[in-house]
JSON list of C-alpha atoms in Angstrom, two decimals:
[
{"chain": "A", "resi": 1, "resn": "UNK", "atom": "CA", "xyz": [-6.10, -8.23, 7.25]},
{"chain": "A", "resi": 2, "resn": "UNK", "atom": "CA", "xyz": [-4.63, -5.61, 9.53]},
{"chain": "A", "resi": 3, "resn": "UNK", "atom": "CA", "xyz": [-3.35, -2.22, 9.20]},
{"chain": "A", "resi": 4, "resn": "UNK", "atom": "CA", "xyz": [-0.38, -0.89, 10.73]},
{"chain": "A", "resi": 5, "resn": "UNK", "atom": "CA", "xyz": [0.70, 2.78, 10.70]},
{"chain": "A", "resi": 6, "resn": "UNK", "atom": "CA", "xyz": [4.11, 2.62, 9.24]},
{"chain": "A", "resi": 7, "resn": "UNK", "atom": "CA", "xyz": [4.82, 5.20, 10.63]},
{"chain": "A", "resi": 8, "resn": "UNK", "atom": "CA", "xyz": [4.25, 8.46, 13.16]},
{"chain": "A", "resi": 9, "resn": "UNK", "atom": "CA", "xyz": [4.16, 11.45, 12.05]},
{"chain": "A", "resi": 10, "resn": "UNK", "atom": "CA", "xyz": [2.22, 9.51, 8.55]},
{"chain": "A", "resi": 11, "resn": "UNK", "atom": "CA", "xyz": [4.06, 10.45, 5.28]},
{"chain": "A", "resi": 12, "resn": "UNK", "atom": "CA", "xyz": [4.40, 8.78, 2.20]},
{"chain": "A", "resi": 13, "resn": "UNK", "atom": "CA", "xyz": [5.31, 5.42, 1.62]},
{"chain": "A", "resi": 14, "resn": "UNK", "atom": "CA", "xyz": [8.89, 4.55, 0.10]},
{"chain": "A", "resi": 15, "resn": "UNK", "atom": "CA", "xyz": [11.17, 1.05, -0.47]},
{"chain": "A", "resi": 16, "resn": "UNK", "atom": "CA", "xyz": [14.57, 1.01, -0.51]},
{"chain": "A", "resi": 17, "resn": "UNK", "atom": "CA", "xyz": [15.26, 2.13, -3.61]},
{"chain": "A", "resi": 18, "resn": "UNK", "atom": "CA", "xyz": [14.35, 5.46, -1.86]},
{"chain": "A", "resi": 19, "resn": "UNK", "atom": "CA", "xyz": [13.11, 8.46, -4.01]},
{"chain": "A", "resi": 20, "resn": "UNK", "atom": "CA", "xyz": [10.07, 9.03, -5.78]},
{"chain": "A", "resi": 21, "resn": "UNK", "atom": "CA", "xyz": [8.88, 5.89, -7.05]},
{"chain": "A", "resi": 22, "resn": "UNK", "atom": "CA", "xyz": [7.42, 5.01, -10.33]},
{"chain": "A", "resi": 23, "resn": "UNK", "atom": "CA", "xyz": [3.60, 3.91, -10.57]},
{"chain": "A", "resi": 24, "resn": "UNK", "atom": "CA", "xyz": [2.59, 0.38, -12.23]},
{"chain": "A", "resi": 25, "resn": "UNK", "atom": "CA", "xyz": [1.89, -0.05, -16.12]},
{"chain": "A", "resi": 26, "resn": "UNK", "atom": "CA", "xyz": [0.60, -2.50, -16.69]},
{"chain": "A", "resi": 27, "resn": "UNK", "atom": "CA", "xyz": [0.96, -1.72, -20.45]},
{"chain": "A", "resi": 28, "resn": "UNK", "atom": "CA", "xyz": [4.55, -2.67, -20.60]},
{"chain": "A", "resi": 29, "resn": "UNK", "atom": "CA", "xyz": [5.78, -6.22, -20.35]},
{"chain": "A", "resi": 30, "resn": "UNK", "atom": "CA", "xyz": [6.52, -7.05, -16.95]},
{"chain": "A", "resi": 31, "resn": "UNK", "atom": "CA", "xyz": [5.44, -3.36, -15.93]},
{"chain": "A", "resi": 32, "resn": "UNK", "atom": "CA", "xyz": [4.31, -3.88, -13.19]},
{"chain": "A", "resi": 33, "resn": "UNK", "atom": "CA", "xyz": [7.20, -6.34, -11.89]},
{"chain": "A", "resi": 34, "resn": "UNK", "atom": "CA", "xyz": [9.07, -3.27, -12.42]},
{"chain": "A", "resi": 35, "resn": "UNK", "atom": "CA", "xyz": [6.61, -0.17, -11.02]},
{"chain": "A", "resi": 36, "resn": "UNK", "atom": "CA", "xyz": [6.93, -0.23, -7.23]},
{"chain": "A", "resi": 37, "resn": "UNK", "atom": "CA", "xyz": [2.78, 0.87, -6.92]},
{"chain": "A", "resi": 38, "resn": "UNK", "atom": "CA", "xyz": [-0.23, 1.37, -8.49]},
{"chain": "A", "resi": 39, "resn": "UNK", "atom": "CA", "xyz": [-3.06, 3.83, -8.39]},
{"chain": "A", "resi": 40, "resn": "UNK", "atom": "CA", "xyz": [-6.35, 2.25, -7.99]},
{"chain": "A", "resi": 41, "resn": "UNK", "atom": "CA", "xyz": [-9.87, 4.09, -8.83]},
{"chain": "A", "resi": 42, "resn": "UNK", "atom": "CA", "xyz": [-11.21, 4.08, -5.35]},
{"chain": "A", "resi": 43, "resn": "UNK", "atom": "CA", "xyz": [-13.01, 6.93, -3.15]},
{"chain": "A", "resi": 44, "resn": "UNK", "atom": "CA", "xyz": [-12.06, 6.87, 0.30]},
{"chain": "A", "resi": 45, "resn": "UNK", "atom": "CA", "xyz": [-8.99, 4.94, 2.50]},
{"chain": "A", "resi": 46, "resn": "UNK", "atom": "CA", "xyz": [-11.18, 2.03, 3.46]},
{"chain": "A", "resi": 47, "resn": "UNK", "atom": "CA", "xyz": [-11.88, 1.20, 0.27]},
{"chain": "A", "resi": 48, "resn": "UNK", "atom": "CA", "xyz": [-8.31, 1.39, -0.81]},
{"chain": "A", "resi": 49, "resn": "UNK", "atom": "CA", "xyz": [-7.34, -0.87, 1.94]},
{"chain": "A", "resi": 50, "resn": "UNK", "atom": "CA", "xyz": [-10.38, -3.42, 0.43]},
{"chain": "A", "resi": 51, "resn": "UNK", "atom": "CA", "xyz": [-8.40, -3.52, -2.41]},
{"chain": "A", "resi": 52, "resn": "UNK", "atom": "CA", "xyz": [-5.30, -4.03, -1.21]},
{"chain": "A", "resi": 53, "resn": "UNK", "atom": "CA", "xyz": [-6.78, -6.16, 0.50]},
{"chain": "A", "resi": 54, "resn": "UNK", "atom": "CA", "xyz": [-7.69, -8.42, -2.06]},
{"chain": "A", "resi": 55, "resn": "UNK", "atom": "CA", "xyz": [-4.37, -8.66, -3.90]},
{"chain": "A", "resi": 56, "resn": "UNK", "atom": "CA", "xyz": [-1.47, -10.28, -3.24]},
{"chain": "A", "resi": 57, "resn": "UNK", "atom": "CA", "xyz": [1.02, -8.84, -4.43]},
{"chain": "A", "resi": 58, "resn": "UNK", "atom": "CA", "xyz": [0.16, -5.31, -1.91]},
{"chain": "A", "resi": 59, "resn": "UNK", "atom": "CA", "xyz": [2.10, -5.64, 0.91]},
{"chain": "A", "resi": 60, "resn": "UNK", "atom": "CA", "xyz": [1.04, -1.34, 1.37]},
{"chain": "A", "resi": 61, "resn": "UNK", "atom": "CA", "xyz": [-0.72, 1.17, 1.00]},
{"chain": "A", "resi": 62, "resn": "UNK", "atom": "CA", "xyz": [-0.69, 5.08, 0.78]},
{"chain": "A", "resi": 63, "resn": "UNK", "atom": "CA", "xyz": [-3.47, 8.03, 1.08]},
{"chain": "A", "resi": 64, "resn": "UNK", "atom": "CA", "xyz": [-3.60, 10.60, 0.13]},
{"chain": "A", "resi": 65, "resn": "UNK", "atom": "CA", "xyz": [-5.53, 14.47, 0.37]},
{"chain": "A", "resi": 66, "resn": "UNK", "atom": "CA", "xyz": [-3.06, 17.12, -1.79]},
{"chain": "A", "resi": 67, "resn": "UNK", "atom": "CA", "xyz": [-5.30, 17.32, -4.79]},
{"chain": "A", "resi": 68, "resn": "UNK", "atom": "CA", "xyz": [-8.87, 15.32, -4.09]},
{"chain": "A", "resi": 69, "resn": "UNK", "atom": "CA", "xyz": [-8.31, 11.85, -2.80]},
{"chain": "A", "resi": 70, "resn": "UNK", "atom": "CA", "xyz": [-4.88, 9.15, -4.37]},
{"chain": "A", "resi": 71, "resn": "UNK", "atom": "CA", "xyz": [-4.90, 5.38, -3.57]},
{"chain": "A", "resi": 72, "resn": "UNK", "atom": "CA", "xyz": [-1.59, 3.65, -4.53]},
{"chain": "A", "resi": 73, "resn": "UNK", "atom": "CA", "xyz": [-0.89, 0.25, -3.72]},
{"chain": "A", "resi": 74, "resn": "UNK", "atom": "CA", "xyz": [2.34, -0.30, -3.20]},
{"chain": "A", "resi": 75, "resn": "UNK", "atom": "CA", "xyz": [4.09, -3.88, -4.41]},
{"chain": "A", "resi": 76, "resn": "UNK", "atom": "CA", "xyz": [7.74, -3.90, -2.15]},
{"chain": "A", "resi": 77, "resn": "UNK", "atom": "CA", "xyz": [8.56, -4.33, 1.39]},
{"chain": "A", "resi": 78, "resn": "UNK", "atom": "CA", "xyz": [8.41, -0.04, 2.48]},
{"chain": "A", "resi": 79, "resn": "UNK", "atom": "CA", "xyz": [11.52, 0.90, 4.68]},
{"chain": "A", "resi": 80, "resn": "UNK", "atom": "CA", "xyz": [10.42, 4.21, 4.99]},
{"chain": "A", "resi": 81, "resn": "UNK", "atom": "CA", "xyz": [8.44, 7.20, 4.47]},
{"chain": "A", "resi": 82, "resn": "UNK", "atom": "CA", "xyz": [8.62, 10.30, 3.35]},
{"chain": "A", "resi": 83, "resn": "UNK", "atom": "CA", "xyz": [7.27, 12.88, 5.47]},
{"chain": "A", "resi": 84, "resn": "UNK", "atom": "CA", "xyz": [4.16, 14.62, 4.79]},
{"chain": "A", "resi": 85, "resn": "UNK", "atom": "CA", "xyz": [1.24, 16.31, 6.44]},
{"chain": "A", "resi": 86, "resn": "UNK", "atom": "CA", "xyz": [-0.95, 14.91, 3.08]},
{"chain": "A", "resi": 87, "resn": "UNK", "atom": "CA", "xyz": [0.03, 11.27, 2.67]},
{"chain": "A", "resi": 88, "resn": "UNK", "atom": "CA", "xyz": [-0.37, 8.03, 5.39]},
{"chain": "A", "resi": 89, "resn": "UNK", "atom": "CA", "xyz": [1.28, 4.40, 4.58]},
{"chain": "A", "resi": 90, "resn": "UNK", "atom": "CA", "xyz": [-0.57, 2.08, 5.87]},
{"chain": "A", "resi": 91, "resn": "UNK", "atom": "CA", "xyz": [1.42, -1.59, 5.40]},
{"chain": "A", "resi": 92, "resn": "UNK", "atom": "CA", "xyz": [-0.98, -4.52, 5.87]},
{"chain": "A", "resi": 93, "resn": "UNK", "atom": "CA", "xyz": [0.31, -7.04, 7.97]},
{"chain": "A", "resi": 94, "resn": "UNK", "atom": "CA", "xyz": [-1.84, -11.40, 7.50]},
{"chain": "A", "resi": 95, "resn": "UNK", "atom": "CA", "xyz": [-2.75, -12.02, 10.44]},
{"chain": "A", "resi": 96, "resn": "UNK", "atom": "CA", "xyz": [-2.29, -14.90, 12.93]},
{"chain": "A", "resi": 97, "resn": "UNK", "atom": "CA", "xyz": [-5.46, -17.73, 13.31]},
{"chain": "A", "resi": 98, "resn": "UNK", "atom": "CA", "xyz": [-6.47, -17.80, 16.98]},
{"chain": "A", "resi": 99, "resn": "UNK", "atom": "CA", "xyz": [-4.31, -20.75, 18.89]},
{"chain": "A", "resi": 100, "resn": "UNK", "atom": "CA", "xyz": [-8.71, -22.12, 19.25]},
{"chain": "A", "resi": 101, "resn": "UNK", "atom": "CA", "xyz": [-8.15, -25.99, 18.79]},
{"chain": "A", "resi": 102, "resn": "UNK", "atom": "CA", "xyz": [-11.34, -27.64, 17.35]},
{"chain": "A", "resi": 103, "resn": "UNK", "atom": "CA", "xyz": [-12.61, -30.46, 18.41]}
]
């Protein structure tokens, strides 16, 4: 996968629902479908990207360093950001196969 910054300057990922998004709750029926993101307990931005890449449902990540490192995996389309100097929103993009034709 390739990663594209949602915008510059960076900020927190937001969907068309806007406002503060709710985390995924796997302990409630359909909790992850109702929640728009899930926190991943990983140590770095690269590990956050790797966790999202392993998930078919993950479409973007938000990383922030406000009070320690935080990784959020987002499950709905990100339409805009909430400006923040402490957060970065990255959109997961599928890479296209090369045009090379195999014999």
